[in-house]
Tab-separated table of C-alpha atoms and ligand atoms in Angstrom:
chain	number	residue	atom	x	y	z
A	1	LEU	CA	0.000	0.000	0.000
A	2	GLN	CA	1.404	3.383	-1.028
A	3	THR	CA	0.366	6.909	-0.225
A	4	LEU	CA	1.443	10.498	-0.934
A	5	PRO	CA	1.160	13.885	0.814
A	6	PRO	CA	-2.438	15.212	0.501
A	7	VAL	CA	-1.932	17.658	-2.397
A	8	GLN	CA	0.026	15.189	-4.492
A	9	LEU	CA	-2.425	12.463	-3.632
A	10	ALA	CA	-5.280	14.668	-4.854
A	11	GLN	CA	-3.401	15.516	-8.059
A	12	LYS	CA	-2.780	11.830	-8.697
A	13	TYR	CA	-6.417	10.997	-7.979
A	14	PHE	CA	-7.731	13.605	-10.448
A	15	GLN	CA	-5.243	12.422	-13.042
A	16	ILE	CA	-6.827	8.997	-12.835
A	17	PHE	CA	-10.426	10.235	-12.472
A	18	PRO	CA	-10.540	13.611	-14.325
A	19	GLU	CA	-14.352	13.545	-14.504
A	20	GLU	CA	-14.448	13.886	-10.713
A	21	ARG	CA	-12.723	17.281	-10.724
A	22	ASP	CA	-16.142	18.883	-10.729
A	23	PRO	CA	-17.571	18.424	-7.238
A	24	ILE	CA	-21.116	17.309	-6.693
A	25	TRP	CA	-22.712	18.437	-3.439
A	26	GLN	CA	-25.090	16.088	-1.732
A	27	ASP	CA	-27.411	16.713	1.179
A	28	PRO	CA	-25.204	15.786	4.178
A	29	CYS	CA	-28.245	14.513	6.034
A	30	GLU	CA	-29.186	11.992	3.344
A	31	ASP	CA	-26.159	9.822	4.163
A	32	LYS	CA	-25.364	8.796	7.739
A	33	ARG	CA	-21.591	8.852	7.129
A	34	HIS	CA	-21.817	12.448	5.899
A	35	LYS	CA	-24.169	13.486	8.656
A	36	ASP	CA	-21.797	12.163	11.310
A	37	ILE	CA	-18.967	14.388	10.139
A	38	TRP	CA	-21.218	17.401	9.399
A	39	SER	CA	-20.762	20.127	11.991
A	40	LYS	CA	-23.289	20.072	14.836
A	41	GLU	CA	-23.679	23.830	14.296
A	42	LYS	CA	-25.117	23.243	10.871
A	43	THR	CA	-28.526	22.127	9.773
A	44	CYS	CA	-29.955	20.503	6.679
A	45	ASP	CA	-33.196	22.420	7.098
A	46	ARG	CA	-31.704	25.494	5.491
A	47	PHE	CA	-32.146	24.224	1.948
A	48	PRO	CA	-35.063	25.095	-0.327
A	49	LYS	CA	-37.871	22.603	-0.796
A	50	LEU	CA	-39.024	24.259	-3.994
A	51	LEU	CA	-37.135	25.495	-7.042
A	52	ILE	CA	-38.659	27.677	-9.731
A	53	ILE	CA	-36.391	26.840	-12.615
A	54	GLY	CA	-37.611	29.156	-15.381
A	55	PRO	CA	-37.102	29.507	-18.286
A	56	GLN	CA	-36.444	33.239	-18.463
A	57	LYS	CA	-39.217	35.540	-19.694
A	58	THR	CA	-42.087	33.221	-18.862
A	59	GLY	CA	-43.423	35.040	-15.782
A	60	THR	CA	-40.990	33.672	-13.179
A	61	THR	CA	-40.707	37.003	-11.340
A	62	ALA	CA	-44.479	37.310	-11.034
A	63	LEU	CA	-44.686	33.771	-9.682
A	64	TYR	CA	-41.854	34.480	-7.243
A	65	LEU	CA	-43.714	37.549	-5.976
A	66	PHE	CA	-47.005	35.667	-5.614
A	67	LEU	CA	-45.379	32.759	-3.761
A	68	GLY	CA	-43.638	35.193	-1.427
A	69	MET	CA	-47.076	36.381	-0.215
A	70	HIS	CA	-47.863	32.948	1.187
A	71	PRO	CA	-47.405	32.683	4.972
A	72	ASP	CA	-45.976	29.146	4.722
A	73	LEU	CA	-43.327	30.034	2.144
A	74	THR	CA	-40.043	31.917	2.528
A	75	SER	CA	-38.009	33.082	-0.443
A	76	ASN	CA	-34.228	33.399	-0.588
A	77	TYR	CA	-32.443	36.633	0.268
A	78	PRO	CA	-31.648	38.469	-2.983
A	79	SER	CA	-28.188	38.086	-4.477
A	80	LYS	CA	-26.408	41.357	-5.226
A	81	GLU	CA	-24.338	39.748	-7.944
A	82	THR	CA	-26.886	38.095	-10.143
A	83	PHE	CA	-29.905	40.401	-10.229
A	84	GLU	CA	-31.545	38.885	-7.149
A	85	GLU	CA	-31.373	35.291	-8.341
A	86	ILE	CA	-28.900	32.986	-6.568
A	87	GLN	CA	-27.990	31.012	-9.715
A	88	PHE	CA	-26.230	28.355	-7.716
A	89	PHE	CA	-26.732	25.126	-9.637
A	90	ASN	CA	-26.072	26.340	-13.184
A	91	GLY	CA	-22.744	28.142	-13.030
A	92	ARG	CA	-19.607	29.021	-11.130
A	93	ASN	CA	-21.396	29.821	-7.871
A	94	TYR	CA	-21.756	26.086	-7.415
A	95	HIS	CA	-18.059	25.907	-6.627
A	96	LYS	CA	-18.561	28.266	-3.698
A	97	GLY	CA	-20.133	25.331	-1.877
A	98	ILE	CA	-23.266	24.590	0.081
A	99	ASP	CA	-22.474	26.904	2.992
A	100	TRP	CA	-22.483	29.776	0.511
A	101	TYR	CA	-25.839	28.571	-0.817
A	102	MET	CA	-27.390	28.165	2.640
A	103	GLU	CA	-26.510	31.752	3.561
A	104	PHE	CA	-29.268	32.850	1.186
A	105	PHE	CA	-31.880	31.321	3.455
A	106	PRO	CA	-32.803	32.334	7.006
A	107	LEU	CA	-31.720	30.190	9.923
A	108	PRO	CA	-34.614	27.778	10.416
A	109	SER	CA	-36.975	28.816	13.195
A	110	ASN	CA	-39.114	25.824	13.811
A	111	THR	CA	-37.603	23.192	11.634
A	112	SER	CA	-40.461	21.176	10.209
A	113	SER	CA	-42.633	24.069	9.000
A	114	ASP	CA	-39.976	26.133	7.205
A	115	PHE	CA	-40.577	25.946	3.484
A	116	TYR	CA	-37.899	27.811	1.590
A	117	PHE	CA	-37.937	28.376	-2.133
A	118	GLU	CA	-35.746	30.019	-4.699
A	119	LYS	CA	-36.109	30.947	-8.346
A	120	SER	CA	-33.268	31.096	-10.813
A	121	ALA	CA	-34.745	31.270	-14.264
A	122	ASN	CA	-31.767	29.866	-16.128
A	123	TYR	CA	-31.748	26.537	-14.298
A	124	PHE	CA	-34.329	25.215	-16.776
A	125	ASP	CA	-32.091	24.939	-19.818
A	126	SER	CA	-28.975	23.880	-17.911
A	127	GLU	CA	-28.391	20.140	-17.948
A	128	VAL	CA	-25.829	20.376	-15.186
A	129	ALA	CA	-28.263	22.320	-12.973
A	130	ALA	CA	-30.748	19.447	-13.091
A	131	ARG	CA	-28.091	16.930	-12.070
A	132	ARG	CA	-26.661	19.087	-9.307
A	133	ALA	CA	-30.061	20.112	-7.929
A	134	ALA	CA	-31.158	16.481	-7.722
A	135	ALA	CA	-27.971	15.532	-5.847
A	136	LEU	CA	-28.440	18.213	-3.177
A	137	LEU	CA	-32.231	18.457	-3.116
A	138	PRO	CA	-33.538	15.029	-4.134
A	139	LYS	CA	-36.924	15.589	-2.474
A	140	ALA	CA	-37.472	19.133	-3.773
A	141	LYS	CA	-40.467	20.148	-5.831
A	142	ILE	CA	-39.766	21.776	-9.156
A	143	ILE	CA	-41.906	24.336	-10.985
A	144	THR	CA	-41.388	25.374	-14.571
A	145	ILE	CA	-43.492	27.861	-16.532
A	146	LEU	CA	-43.914	27.490	-20.266
A	147	ILE	CA	-45.188	30.083	-22.710
A	148	ASN	CA	-45.129	29.828	-26.479
A	149	PRO	CA	-41.379	29.491	-27.190
A	150	ALA	CA	-41.745	31.961	-30.067
A	151	ASP	CA	-43.073	34.609	-27.660
A	152	ARG	CA	-40.359	33.747	-25.166
A	153	ALA	CA	-37.699	34.282	-27.832
A	154	TYR	CA	-39.228	37.613	-28.804
A	155	SER	CA	-39.523	38.734	-25.188
A	156	TRP	CA	-35.828	37.954	-24.651
A	157	TYR	CA	-34.894	39.926	-27.762
A	158	GLN	CA	-36.945	42.896	-26.506
A	159	HIS	CA	-35.349	42.559	-23.092
A	160	GLN	CA	-31.895	42.822	-24.683
A	161	ARG	CA	-32.931	45.807	-26.771
A	162	ALA	CA	-34.236	47.534	-23.679
A	163	HIS	CA	-30.845	46.901	-22.048
A	164	ASP	CA	-29.130	48.574	-25.012
A	165	ASP	CA	-27.468	45.399	-26.210
A	166	PRO	CA	-25.764	46.683	-29.409
A	167	VAL	CA	-26.460	43.419	-31.244
A	168	ALA	CA	-30.185	43.556	-30.486
A	169	GLN	CA	-30.141	47.250	-31.482
A	170	LYS	CA	-28.407	46.543	-34.768
A	171	TYR	CA	-30.333	43.506	-35.999
A	172	THR	CA	-34.056	42.981	-36.330
A	173	PHE	CA	-35.656	40.054	-34.541
A	174	HIS	CA	-36.060	38.329	-37.892
A	175	ASP	CA	-32.331	38.814	-38.627
A	176	VAL	CA	-31.458	37.308	-35.264
A	177	ILE	CA	-33.587	34.180	-35.431
A	178	THR	CA	-32.794	33.408	-39.082
A	179	ALA	CA	-29.032	34.115	-38.925
A	180	GLY	CA	-26.986	31.307	-40.510
A	181	HIS	CA	-23.671	29.834	-39.359
A	182	ASP	CA	-21.470	32.391	-41.024
A	183	VAL	CA	-22.383	35.390	-38.870
A	184	PRO	CA	-20.588	37.379	-36.119
A	185	ILE	CA	-20.250	35.340	-32.935
A	186	LYS	CA	-22.174	37.931	-30.889
A	187	LEU	CA	-25.148	37.563	-33.188
A	188	LYS	CA	-24.950	33.794	-32.780
A	189	VAL	CA	-24.885	34.177	-28.996
A	190	LEU	CA	-28.005	36.335	-29.038
A	191	GLN	CA	-29.683	33.889	-31.396
A	192	ASN	CA	-28.938	31.031	-29.007
A	193	ARG	CA	-30.274	32.917	-25.997
A	194	CYS	CA	-33.448	33.597	-27.954
A	195	LEU	CA	-33.965	30.119	-29.376
A	196	VAL	CA	-32.321	27.436	-27.231
A	197	PRO	CA	-34.295	27.766	-23.970
A	198	GLY	CA	-37.470	27.248	-26.065
A	199	LEU	CA	-36.515	23.649	-26.894
A	200	TYR	CA	-38.740	22.733	-24.000
A	201	ALA	CA	-38.983	18.959	-24.472
A	202	THR	CA	-35.200	18.517	-24.441
A	203	HIS	CA	-34.723	20.537	-21.263
A	204	LEU	CA	-37.693	19.050	-19.460
A	205	GLN	CA	-36.365	15.613	-20.287
A	206	HIS	CA	-33.135	16.447	-18.429
A	207	TRP	CA	-35.075	17.355	-15.319
A	208	LEU	CA	-37.165	14.216	-15.672
A	209	SER	CA	-34.072	12.067	-15.783
A	210	HIS	CA	-33.243	13.284	-12.252
A	211	TYR	CA	-36.644	13.923	-10.667
A	212	HIS	CA	-39.797	11.829	-10.518
A	213	PRO	CA	-42.599	13.334	-12.668
A	214	SER	CA	-44.729	13.808	-9.543
A	215	GLN	CA	-42.109	16.289	-8.246
A	216	ILE	CA	-42.380	18.525	-11.309
A	217	LEU	CA	-45.220	20.931	-12.017
A	218	VAL	CA	-45.468	22.472	-15.481
A	219	LEU	CA	-47.429	25.710	-15.519
A	220	ASP	CA	-49.107	27.438	-18.420
A	221	GLY	CA	-47.494	30.896	-18.496
A	222	GLN	CA	-50.408	32.328	-20.423
A	223	MET	CA	-52.741	31.263	-17.627
A	224	LEU	CA	-50.397	32.744	-15.026
A	225	ARG	CA	-50.842	36.051	-16.836
A	226	THR	CA	-54.614	35.915	-17.159
A	227	GLU	CA	-55.791	33.828	-14.177
A	228	PRO	CA	-52.990	33.880	-11.599
A	229	ALA	CA	-55.262	33.074	-8.654
A	230	ALA	CA	-56.351	29.799	-10.287
A	231	VAL	CA	-52.705	28.940	-10.979
A	232	MET	CA	-51.776	29.700	-7.367
A	233	ASP	CA	-54.539	27.356	-6.162
A	234	LYS	CA	-52.997	24.624	-8.262
A	235	ILE	CA	-49.549	25.318	-6.825
A	236	GLN	CA	-50.776	25.269	-3.230
A	237	LYS	CA	-52.254	21.836	-3.855
A	238	PHE	CA	-49.054	20.634	-5.510
A	239	LEU	CA	-46.948	21.809	-2.556
A	240	GLY	CA	-49.380	20.404	0.010
A	241	LEU	CA	-49.193	23.556	2.138
A	242	THR	CA	-50.869	23.617	5.553
A	243	ASN	CA	-52.487	27.026	5.125
A	244	SER	CA	-54.431	27.944	2.073
A	245	LEU	CA	-54.137	31.534	0.891
A	246	ASN	CA	-57.013	33.109	-1.003
A	247	TYR	CA	-55.175	34.598	-3.977
A	248	HIS	CA	-58.493	35.638	-5.515
A	249	LYS	CA	-58.613	38.278	-2.762
A	250	ILE	CA	-55.036	39.509	-2.750
A	251	LEU	CA	-54.355	39.977	-6.446
A	252	ALA	CA	-55.730	42.882	-8.425
A	253	LEU	CA	-55.762	43.414	-12.155
A	254	MET	CA	-53.988	46.555	-13.291
A	255	TRP	CA	-54.308	47.881	-16.794
A	256	LYS	CA	-51.512	49.295	-18.829
A	257	PRO	CA	-52.256	52.230	-21.129
A	258	LEU	CA	-52.332	51.282	-24.786
A	259	HIS	CA	-50.828	54.441	-26.240
A	260	LEU	CA	-48.660	56.716	-24.177
A	261	SER	CA	-48.135	60.300	-25.210
A	262	PRO	CA	-46.846	63.216	-23.106
A	263	ALA	CA	-50.448	64.134	-22.434
A	264	ASP	CA	-51.293	60.721	-21.010
A	265	PRO	CA	-51.509	60.080	-17.280
A	266	PRO	CA	-48.739	58.082	-15.543
A	267	PRO	CA	-48.070	54.492	-16.643
A	268	PHE	CA	-50.650	52.750	-14.471
A	269	CYS	CA	-54.200	53.998	-14.921
A	270	PHE	CA	-55.937	52.695	-11.834
A	271	SER	CA	-59.606	53.590	-11.681
A	272	VAL	CA	-59.459	56.560	-14.006
A	273	ILE	CA	-60.735	54.477	-16.855
A	274	PHE	CA	-62.182	57.437	-18.727
A	275	TYR	CA	-58.692	58.948	-18.972
A	276	CYS	CA	-56.977	56.117	-20.782
A	277	ARG	CA	-57.423	53.914	-23.750
A	278	PHE	CA	-56.976	50.314	-22.779
A	279	ASP	CA	-55.957	47.144	-24.462
A	280	PRO	CA	-57.551	44.455	-22.287
A	281	LYS	CA	-54.911	41.931	-23.367
A	282	LYS	CA	-52.191	44.021	-21.736
A	283	GLY	CA	-53.549	43.644	-18.227
A	284	PHE	CA	-51.160	42.496	-15.505
A	285	TRP	CA	-51.882	41.207	-12.055
A	286	CYS	CA	-50.368	42.931	-9.064
A	287	GLN	CA	-50.357	42.525	-5.307
A	288	LEU	CA	-53.214	44.277	-3.522
A	289	LEU	CA	-51.873	45.970	-0.391
A	290	ASP	CA	-53.751	47.132	2.692
A	291	GLY	CA	-55.600	50.383	2.036
A	292	GLY	CA	-56.271	49.467	-1.597
A	293	LYS	CA	-52.818	50.332	-2.946
A	294	THR	CA	-51.089	47.928	-5.289
A	295	LYS	CA	-47.569	46.656	-5.806
A	296	CYS	CA	-46.745	45.629	-9.362
A	297	LEU	CA	-43.553	44.302	-10.878
A	298	GLY	CA	-40.982	46.807	-12.121
A	299	LYS	CA	-41.101	48.369	-15.564
A	300	SER	CA	-38.848	45.668	-17.003
A	301	LYS	CA	-41.628	43.099	-16.591
A	302	GLY	CA	-44.592	43.329	-18.908
A	303	ARG	CA	-42.918	45.670	-21.366
A	304	LYS	CA	-44.778	47.324	-24.180
A	305	TYR	CA	-43.374	46.481	-27.596
A	306	PRO	CA	-44.733	45.988	-31.112
A	307	ASP	CA	-46.255	42.630	-32.043
A	308	MET	CA	-43.960	40.085	-33.638
A	309	ASP	CA	-43.863	40.326	-37.449
A	310	VAL	CA	-45.673	37.566	-39.346
A	311	ASP	CA	-42.567	36.201	-41.048
A	312	SER	CA	-40.807	35.655	-37.733
A	313	ARG	CA	-43.943	34.027	-36.305
A	314	ARG	CA	-44.111	31.684	-39.288
A	315	PHE	CA	-40.394	30.881	-39.069
A	316	LEU	CA	-40.578	30.094	-35.362
A	317	ARG	CA	-43.716	28.011	-35.733
A	318	GLU	CA	-41.763	25.801	-38.110
A	319	HIS	CA	-38.610	25.941	-35.989
A	320	TYR	CA	-40.400	24.683	-32.860
A	321	ARG	CA	-42.939	22.383	-34.542
A	322	GLU	CA	-41.235	19.049	-33.758
A	323	HIS	CA	-40.153	20.176	-30.294
A	324	ASN	CA	-43.685	21.197	-29.434
A	325	ILE	CA	-44.995	17.835	-30.579
A	326	GLU	CA	-42.370	16.143	-28.374
A	327	LEU	CA	-43.391	18.365	-25.487
A	328	SER	CA	-47.038	17.372	-25.838
A	329	LYS	CA	-46.065	13.683	-25.675
A	330	LEU	CA	-43.931	14.292	-22.628
A	331	LEU	CA	-46.678	16.175	-20.808
A	332	TYR	CA	-49.121	13.435	-21.706
A	333	LYS	CA	-46.762	10.859	-20.137
A	334	MET	CA	-46.376	13.032	-17.063
A	335	GLY	CA	-50.152	13.265	-16.746
A	336	GLN	CA	-50.060	17.054	-16.982
A	337	PRO	CA	-52.486	19.138	-19.042
A	338	LEU	CA	-51.306	20.811	-22.229
A	339	PRO	CA	-50.938	24.593	-21.940
A	340	SER	CA	-53.415	26.497	-24.093
A	341	TRP	CA	-50.675	27.955	-26.329
A	342	LEU	CA	-49.394	24.424	-27.021
A	343	ARG	CA	-52.829	23.183	-28.051
A	344	GLU	CA	-53.036	26.131	-30.436
A	345	GLU	CA	-49.588	25.414	-31.882
A	346	LEU	CA	-50.456	21.748	-32.381
A	347	LEU	CA	-53.558	22.758	-34.332
A	348	HIS	CA	-51.288	24.733	-36.674
A	349	SER	CA	-48.983	21.711	-37.048
A	350	ARG	CA	-51.609	19.586	-38.735
B	401	A3P	P1	-42.674	40.803	-21.169
B	401	A3P	O1	-41.974	41.887	-20.435
B	401	A3P	O2	-41.988	40.397	-22.424
B	401	A3P	O3	-44.152	41.075	-21.381
B	401	A3P	P2	-39.677	36.785	-16.209
B	401	A3P	O4	-40.051	37.376	-14.901
B	401	A3P	O5	-39.603	35.292	-16.162
B	401	A3P	O6	-38.482	37.425	-16.812
B	401	A3P	O7	-40.883	37.054	-17.206
B	401	A3P	C1	-41.250	38.345	-17.643
B	401	A3P	C2	-42.615	38.216	-18.280
B	401	A3P	O8	-43.578	37.905	-17.282
B	401	A3P	C3	-43.124	39.492	-18.908
B	401	A3P	O9	-42.650	39.493	-20.241
B	401	A3P	C4	-44.653	39.366	-18.779
B	401	A3P	O10	-45.283	39.057	-19.984
B	401	A3P	C5	-44.850	38.167	-17.836
B	401	A3P	N1	-45.779	38.364	-16.710
B	401	A3P	C6	-46.656	37.426	-16.273
B	401	A3P	N2	-47.359	37.905	-15.239
B	401	A3P	C7	-46.915	39.151	-14.994
B	401	A3P	C8	-47.276	40.170	-14.039
B	401	A3P	N3	-48.210	39.957	-13.112
B	401	A3P	N4	-46.634	41.355	-14.106
B	401	A3P	C9	-45.665	41.571	-15.047
B	401	A3P	N5	-45.281	40.656	-15.950
B	401	A3P	C10	-45.898	39.457	-15.944
């Protein structure tokens, strides 16, 4: 039997098993051997029991806000680095370890009832995030929200334009989604961020290879926009929460003005209906506060932008056709209803 000093031993080990260079964190309390060497000061009740995995631009922030109103649920502390989201499982933060992750959650008060959750919208299309999340949080519940992938792509493009991304400023949406191989790398990157997360069946399949279907809830993002209280009822049932919150009472529909000109009143036209011209489809749901005031999401959520051009819509319908068919089969196997937008897309596929 031979050995080496620790550092050399580690180097030798990773030479033989290079695939193990990337750590994989497991819940220390799931394995007695790990639990025994886990500090007595620490607790395994400081992990989330629910992950909202995205994808981006599907209404994840609205859902996060609505869940945060529930007395049984506690969200993570916001991260200063990554625009509030922790983004632990998908990227480099993972290497900061589980103590770093746990710091985003309060110290448990009364262990069994604490129900922490976090949302990081780019977990959805990250294969590694699914694997890592399942290793640390094997019993967690997972929520994903799906909207028409074409609309998701367009929303992302508009998001980038609003953030003055020079590529999104320079190229039209149609240019971006139809760009071939021989284009500037930055254009390709934007194209990927628009199109890849929308390959829903592929990404969902990754999560299903690590979590049992009963742990995953797929929400219809269109319904979250139009009937959030009904969606929240469904979620409360899925999570099996002790207290039931009446979301029909605490959410209020706000209307956004259709055309803004300098003469128009401020962005939200509460009860002054006669002042504004409304597009009923642009309504957004907000939190109703005591005294009748409301708290809506910031101006970056529910932006006003022109409708997608017909050529892009046609292109994307074709682009996602097979993936949407795959998604419908997957949802059928999972025993989950098809979102309304998917039923519509399937009708167009015939
Ligand atoms: P748009 O700004 O393109 O309309 P995310 O939070 O995942 O980034 O998603 C943003 C999208 O959430 C918005 O996209 C908007 O359509 C949708 N959304 C759903 N419910 C909302 C609400 N109550 N308030 C604001 N946006 C909402």
